[in-house]
mmCIF file of C-alpha atoms in Angstrom:
data_model
loop_
_atom_site.group_PDB
_atom_site.id
_atom_site.type_symbol
_atom_site.label_atom_id
_atom_site.label_comp_id
_atom_site.label_asym_id
_atom_site.label_seq_id
_atom_site.Cartn_x
_atom_site.Cartn_y
_atom_site.Cartn_z
ATOM 1 C CA GLN A 261 -1.846 25.196 -12.047
ATOM 2 C CA LYS A 262 -3.274 22.797 -9.500
ATOM 3 C CA GLU A 263 -6.998 22.232 -9.731
ATOM 4 C CA VAL A 264 -7.769 23.337 -6.163
ATOM 5 C CA GLU A 265 -5.229 25.268 -4.121
ATOM 6 C CA GLN A 266 -5.121 26.178 -0.466
ATOM 7 C CA ASN A 267 -2.455 27.621 1.798
ATOM 8 C CA SER A 268 -1.336 24.717 3.984
ATOM 9 C CA GLY A 269 -0.786 26.886 7.062
ATOM 10 C CA PRO A 270 -0.718 26.534 9.949
ATOM 11 C CA LEU A 271 -2.916 29.563 10.406
ATOM 12 C CA SER A 272 -2.902 30.744 14.022
ATOM 13 C CA VAL A 273 -5.804 32.888 15.214
ATOM 14 C CA PRO A 274 -6.540 34.136 18.742
ATOM 15 C CA GLU A 275 -9.679 32.828 20.395
ATOM 16 C CA GLY A 276 -12.632 35.082 19.656
ATOM 17 C CA ALA A 277 -11.129 36.536 16.471
ATOM 18 C CA ILE A 278 -12.160 35.908 12.859
ATOM 19 C CA ALA A 279 -10.385 33.129 10.960
ATOM 20 C CA SER A 280 -10.215 33.557 7.184
ATOM 21 C CA LEU A 281 -9.497 30.573 4.952
ATOM 22 C CA ASN A 282 -9.025 30.860 1.206
ATOM 23 C CA CYS A 283 -9.188 28.547 -1.780
ATOM 24 C CA THR A 284 -8.660 29.034 -5.528
ATOM 25 C CA TYR A 285 -9.682 26.693 -8.341
ATOM 26 C CA SER A 286 -8.733 26.260 -11.977
ATOM 27 C CA ASP A 287 -11.924 25.042 -13.707
ATOM 28 C CA ARG A 288 -13.825 28.223 -14.616
ATOM 29 C CA GLY A 289 -16.998 26.229 -15.237
ATOM 30 C CA SER A 290 -17.160 24.722 -11.748
ATOM 31 C CA GLN A 291 -20.552 25.138 -10.103
ATOM 32 C CA SER A 292 -20.407 23.574 -6.651
ATOM 33 C CA PHE A 293 -18.060 24.439 -3.801
ATOM 34 C CA PHE A 294 -17.729 22.879 -0.367
ATOM 35 C CA TRP A 295 -15.892 23.391 2.894
ATOM 36 C CA TYR A 296 -15.091 20.409 5.119
ATOM 37 C CA ARG A 297 -13.523 20.255 8.553
ATOM 38 C CA GLN A 298 -11.249 17.356 9.443
ATOM 39 C CA TYR A 299 -9.951 16.581 12.891
ATOM 40 C CA SER A 300 -6.761 14.551 13.139
ATOM 41 C CA GLY A 301 -7.393 10.876 12.448
ATOM 42 C CA LYS A 302 -11.045 11.422 11.524
ATOM 43 C CA SER A 303 -12.955 11.652 8.281
ATOM 44 C CA PRO A 304 -13.969 15.053 6.851
ATOM 45 C CA GLU A 305 -17.306 16.504 7.860
ATOM 46 C CA LEU A 306 -19.261 18.996 5.778
ATOM 47 C CA ILE A 307 -19.445 22.543 7.117
ATOM 48 C CA MET A 308 -20.985 24.440 4.228
ATOM 49 C CA PHE A 309 -21.653 24.382 0.510
ATOM 50 C CA ILE A 310 -22.141 27.322 -1.833
ATOM 51 C CA TYR A 311 -23.216 27.518 -5.463
ATOM 52 C CA SER A 312 -23.946 31.195 -6.155
ATOM 53 C CA ASN A 313 -21.706 34.244 -6.136
ATOM 54 C CA GLY A 314 -21.770 36.174 -2.900
ATOM 55 C CA ASP A 315 -21.964 35.246 0.750
ATOM 56 C CA LYS A 316 -23.737 32.429 2.536
ATOM 57 C CA GLU A 317 -23.979 32.470 6.302
ATOM 58 C CA ASP A 318 -24.619 29.607 8.726
ATOM 59 C CA GLY A 319 -24.107 30.401 12.372
ATOM 60 C CA ARG A 320 -20.505 31.449 12.945
ATOM 61 C CA PHE A 321 -19.510 30.367 9.427
ATOM 62 C CA THR A 322 -19.701 32.432 6.240
ATOM 63 C CA ALA A 323 -18.748 31.102 2.821
ATOM 64 C CA GLN A 324 -17.882 33.583 0.091
ATOM 65 C CA LEU A 325 -17.767 32.760 -3.613
ATOM 66 C CA ASN A 326 -16.366 34.843 -6.466
ATOM 67 C CA LYS A 327 -16.599 32.884 -9.715
ATOM 68 C CA ALA A 328 -15.031 35.653 -11.815
ATOM 69 C CA SER A 329 -11.881 35.512 -9.708
ATOM 70 C CA GLN A 330 -12.201 31.753 -9.130
ATOM 71 C CA TYR A 331 -11.889 31.792 -5.402
ATOM 72 C CA VAL A 332 -13.958 30.683 -2.456
ATOM 73 C CA SER A 333 -13.337 31.543 1.173
ATOM 74 C CA LEU A 334 -14.569 30.550 4.612
ATOM 75 C CA LEU A 335 -14.823 32.953 7.525
ATOM 76 C CA ILE A 336 -15.179 31.675 11.071
ATOM 77 C CA ARG A 337 -16.360 34.307 13.541
ATOM 78 C CA ASP A 338 -15.757 34.151 17.284
ATOM 79 C CA SER A 339 -13.168 31.387 16.804
ATOM 80 C CA GLN A 340 -13.147 28.675 19.459
ATOM 81 C CA PRO A 341 -10.413 26.184 20.401
ATOM 82 C CA SER A 342 -12.709 23.453 19.076
ATOM 83 C CA ASP A 343 -12.375 25.039 15.613
ATOM 84 C CA SER A 344 -8.738 23.920 15.532
ATOM 85 C CA ALA A 345 -8.644 21.439 12.652
ATOM 86 C CA THR A 346 -7.736 21.118 8.993
ATOM 87 C CA TYR A 347 -10.196 22.778 6.620
ATOM 88 C CA LEU A 348 -10.596 21.261 3.179
ATOM 89 C CA CYS A 349 -11.951 23.090 0.161
ATOM 90 C CA ALA A 350 -13.663 20.914 -2.462
ATOM 91 C CA VAL A 351 -14.818 21.805 -5.960
ATOM 92 C CA THR A 352 -16.928 19.889 -8.468
ATOM 93 C CA MET A 353 -15.157 19.992 -11.812
ATOM 94 C CA ASN A 354 -17.497 21.038 -14.599
ATOM 95 C CA ARG A 355 -15.875 18.872 -17.257
ATOM 96 C CA ASP A 356 -16.389 15.489 -15.572
ATOM 97 C CA ASP A 357 -18.229 15.987 -12.265
ATOM 98 C CA LYS A 358 -15.217 14.815 -10.261
ATOM 99 C CA ILE A 359 -15.023 16.327 -6.799
ATOM 100 C CA ILE A 360 -11.482 17.528 -6.208
ATOM 101 C CA PHE A 361 -10.105 18.516 -2.822
ATOM 102 C CA GLY A 362 -7.418 20.985 -1.915
ATOM 103 C CA LYS A 363 -4.659 19.881 0.428
ATOM 104 C CA GLY A 364 -6.281 21.698 3.318
ATOM 105 C CA THR A 365 -5.357 24.525 5.659
ATOM 106 C CA ARG A 366 -4.427 23.735 9.249
ATOM 107 C CA LEU A 367 -6.110 26.160 11.610
ATOM 108 C CA HIS A 368 -4.931 26.616 15.178
ATOM 109 C CA ILE A 369 -7.024 28.693 17.573
ATOM 110 C CA LEU A 370 -4.887 30.147 20.355
ATOM 111 C CA PRO A 371 -6.615 30.124 23.792
ATOM 112 C CA ASP B 155 -29.511 4.944 10.495
ATOM 113 C CA GLY B 156 -28.516 6.168 7.042
ATOM 114 C CA GLY B 157 -24.862 6.420 6.310
ATOM 115 C CA ILE B 158 -21.715 5.049 4.813
ATOM 116 C CA THR B 159 -20.046 2.048 6.429
ATOM 117 C CA GLN B 160 -16.416 1.213 5.810
ATOM 118 C CA SER B 161 -14.708 -1.932 7.009
ATOM 119 C CA PRO B 162 -12.353 -2.870 8.389
ATOM 120 C CA LYS B 163 -11.290 0.252 10.277
ATOM 121 C CA TYR B 164 -7.721 -1.042 10.602
ATOM 122 C CA LEU B 165 -6.019 -3.438 8.211
ATOM 123 C CA PHE B 166 -2.505 -4.765 7.941
ATOM 124 C CA ARG B 167 -1.147 -6.022 4.636
ATOM 125 C CA LYS B 168 1.886 -8.124 3.982
ATOM 126 C CA GLU B 169 4.153 -7.415 1.054
ATOM 127 C CA GLY B 170 2.737 -8.877 -2.171
ATOM 128 C CA GLN B 171 -0.728 -9.381 -0.772
ATOM 129 C CA ASN B 172 -3.995 -8.040 -2.169
ATOM 130 C CA VAL B 173 -6.510 -6.622 0.278
ATOM 131 C CA THR B 174 -10.070 -5.396 -0.165
ATOM 132 C CA LEU B 175 -11.702 -2.511 1.665
ATOM 133 C CA SER B 176 -15.459 -2.620 1.950
ATOM 134 C CA CYS B 177 -17.782 0.355 1.488
ATOM 135 C CA GLU B 178 -21.556 0.160 1.827
ATOM 136 C CA GLN B 179 -24.081 3.022 1.761
ATOM 137 C CA ASN B 180 -27.801 3.079 2.468
ATOM 138 C CA LEU B 181 -28.367 6.684 1.397
ATOM 139 C CA ASN B 182 -29.652 5.678 -2.052
ATOM 140 C CA HIS B 183 -26.831 7.698 -3.584
ATOM 141 C CA ASP B 184 -25.916 7.103 -7.222
ATOM 142 C CA ALA B 185 -22.283 8.198 -7.010
ATOM 143 C CA MET B 186 -19.537 6.680 -4.914
ATOM 144 C CA TYR B 187 -15.858 7.579 -4.515
ATOM 145 C CA TRP B 188 -12.603 6.342 -3.049
ATOM 146 C CA TYR B 189 -9.986 8.786 -1.793
ATOM 147 C CA ARG B 190 -6.575 8.227 -0.317
ATOM 148 C CA GLN B 191 -5.073 10.503 2.328
ATOM 149 C CA ASP B 192 -1.437 10.405 3.395
ATOM 150 C CA PRO B 193 -0.364 11.961 6.711
ATOM 151 C CA GLY B 194 -0.515 15.735 6.554
ATOM 152 C CA GLN B 195 -1.783 15.650 2.987
ATOM 153 C CA GLY B 196 -5.050 16.306 1.210
ATOM 154 C CA LEU B 197 -7.411 13.803 -0.374
ATOM 155 C CA ARG B 198 -6.499 12.235 -3.690
ATOM 156 C CA LEU B 199 -9.144 10.576 -5.847
ATOM 157 C CA ILE B 200 -8.522 6.918 -6.660
ATOM 158 C CA TYR B 201 -11.715 5.831 -8.444
ATOM 159 C CA TYR B 202 -15.260 7.052 -8.721
ATOM 160 C CA SER B 203 -18.527 5.649 -9.995
ATOM 161 C CA GLN B 204 -21.543 7.645 -11.137
ATOM 162 C CA ILE B 205 -23.766 4.629 -11.796
ATOM 163 C CA VAL B 206 -23.923 0.887 -11.264
ATOM 164 C CA ASN B 207 -21.590 -1.175 -13.478
ATOM 165 C CA ASP B 208 -19.581 1.871 -14.477
ATOM 166 C CA PHE B 209 -16.575 3.557 -12.894
ATOM 167 C CA GLN B 210 -13.736 5.896 -13.853
ATOM 168 C CA LYS B 211 -10.136 6.265 -12.807
ATOM 169 C CA GLY B 212 -9.206 9.163 -10.614
ATOM 170 C CA ASP B 213 -5.792 10.751 -10.295
ATOM 171 C CA ILE B 214 -3.991 7.813 -8.626
ATOM 172 C CA ALA B 215 -5.720 4.635 -9.857
ATOM 173 C CA GLU B 216 -2.559 2.596 -10.512
ATOM 174 C CA GLY B 217 -2.345 -0.408 -8.200
ATOM 175 C CA TYR B 218 -6.019 -0.263 -7.267
ATOM 176 C CA SER B 219 -9.174 -1.867 -8.611
ATOM 177 C CA VAL B 220 -12.889 -1.420 -7.919
ATOM 178 C CA SER B 221 -16.252 -2.887 -8.818
ATOM 179 C CA ARG B 222 -19.779 -1.460 -8.732
ATOM 180 C CA GLU B 223 -22.131 -4.407 -9.071
ATOM 181 C CA LYS B 224 -24.702 -2.964 -6.688
ATOM 182 C CA LYS B 225 -25.768 0.614 -6.041
ATOM 183 C CA GLU B 226 -25.031 0.244 -2.341
ATOM 184 C CA SER B 227 -21.543 -1.215 -2.598
ATOM 185 C CA PHE B 228 -18.199 0.018 -3.959
ATOM 186 C CA PRO B 229 -15.323 -2.164 -2.714
ATOM 187 C CA LEU B 230 -11.712 -1.148 -3.282
ATOM 188 C CA THR B 231 -8.940 -3.699 -3.806
ATOM 189 C CA VAL B 232 -5.402 -2.618 -3.077
ATOM 190 C CA THR B 233 -3.247 -4.873 -5.211
ATOM 191 C CA SER B 234 0.374 -5.909 -4.822
ATOM 192 C CA ALA B 235 1.152 -3.507 -7.660
ATOM 193 C CA GLN B 236 0.541 -0.595 -5.302
ATOM 194 C CA LYS B 237 4.038 -0.138 -3.887
ATOM 195 C CA ASN B 238 3.255 2.320 -1.128
ATOM 196 C CA PRO B 239 -0.248 1.524 0.115
ATOM 197 C CA THR B 240 0.077 2.683 3.722
ATOM 198 C CA ALA B 241 -2.520 5.451 4.055
ATOM 199 C CA PHE B 242 -5.961 6.456 5.298
ATOM 200 C CA TYR B 243 -8.659 5.416 2.804
ATOM 201 C CA LEU B 244 -11.944 7.248 2.617
ATOM 202 C CA CYS B 245 -15.080 6.103 0.862
ATOM 203 C CA ALA B 246 -17.708 8.687 0.006
ATOM 204 C CA SER B 247 -21.021 8.995 -1.783
ATOM 205 C CA SER B 248 -23.242 11.678 -3.280
ATOM 206 C CA ILE B 249 -26.585 11.897 -5.010
ATOM 207 C CA GLY B 250 -24.889 12.126 -8.405
ATOM 208 C CA ARG B 251 -24.739 14.502 -11.313
ATOM 209 C CA SER B 252 -26.304 17.767 -10.233
ATOM 210 C CA THR B 253 -25.473 21.109 -8.773
ATOM 211 C CA GLY B 254 -25.349 20.614 -5.072
ATOM 212 C CA ASN B 255 -23.680 17.249 -5.364
ATOM 213 C CA THR B 256 -22.667 17.160 -1.723
ATOM 214 C CA ILE B 257 -20.280 14.377 -0.852
ATOM 215 C CA TYR B 258 -20.497 12.493 2.448
ATOM 216 C CA PHE B 259 -17.765 10.347 3.927
ATOM 217 C CA GLY B 260 -17.495 7.084 5.785
ATOM 218 C CA GLU B 261 -15.292 6.890 8.866
ATOM 219 C CA GLY B 262 -12.286 5.683 6.921
ATOM 220 C CA SER B 263 -9.987 2.671 6.888
ATOM 221 C CA TRP B 264 -6.364 2.692 7.965
ATOM 222 C CA LEU B 265 -4.148 0.408 5.887
ATOM 223 C CA THR B 266 -0.621 -0.422 6.999
ATOM 224 C CA VAL B 267 1.956 -2.561 5.221
ATOM 225 C CA VAL B 268 3.879 -4.839 7.553
#
């Protein structure tokens, strides 16, 4: 099993709808989880981090964490064309503090 | 301004040549990282350092070397042993060992073999 897994997409969502991005991880002891957005040719930028089970909201973004099931998700409400990018899930491994990234999900918002 | 500075932004390497990518941070972060990204792919960890004068191999360290002589600096050398070095290289830093160890990236360096 890969350490951090994401569906590569592309995920196509109509403008104004909710985009749902998912990520699973293998290290049950992991404590810190991050979502980054990366535009083509640019470096990743942090959108949100989450450490506790449940939901965390920031504007149009909501991160959801379920440690028992080892998954973390990102919801984007009222999707905009500017949200079209690759979204990277990152997890801090408990055993050695390495931060491991998934391969990313390409999101395409349809105008 | 606080941040992470990578240089050069674009670099061309000839076959058999070693090249060094610079990474400097003024965020007072303890931990620094190097990732490689190939087109359409995710980030793969090359090396990371949690403290000065110490560093660990990541998942794809072969053909690369690093040093951490100063807290602010973590240069990456791509050696001739790295047979397929063309990629986007990202340097990052974080405060270190703790929950909430958010990682921040530099703008990246594009390396092309010619």
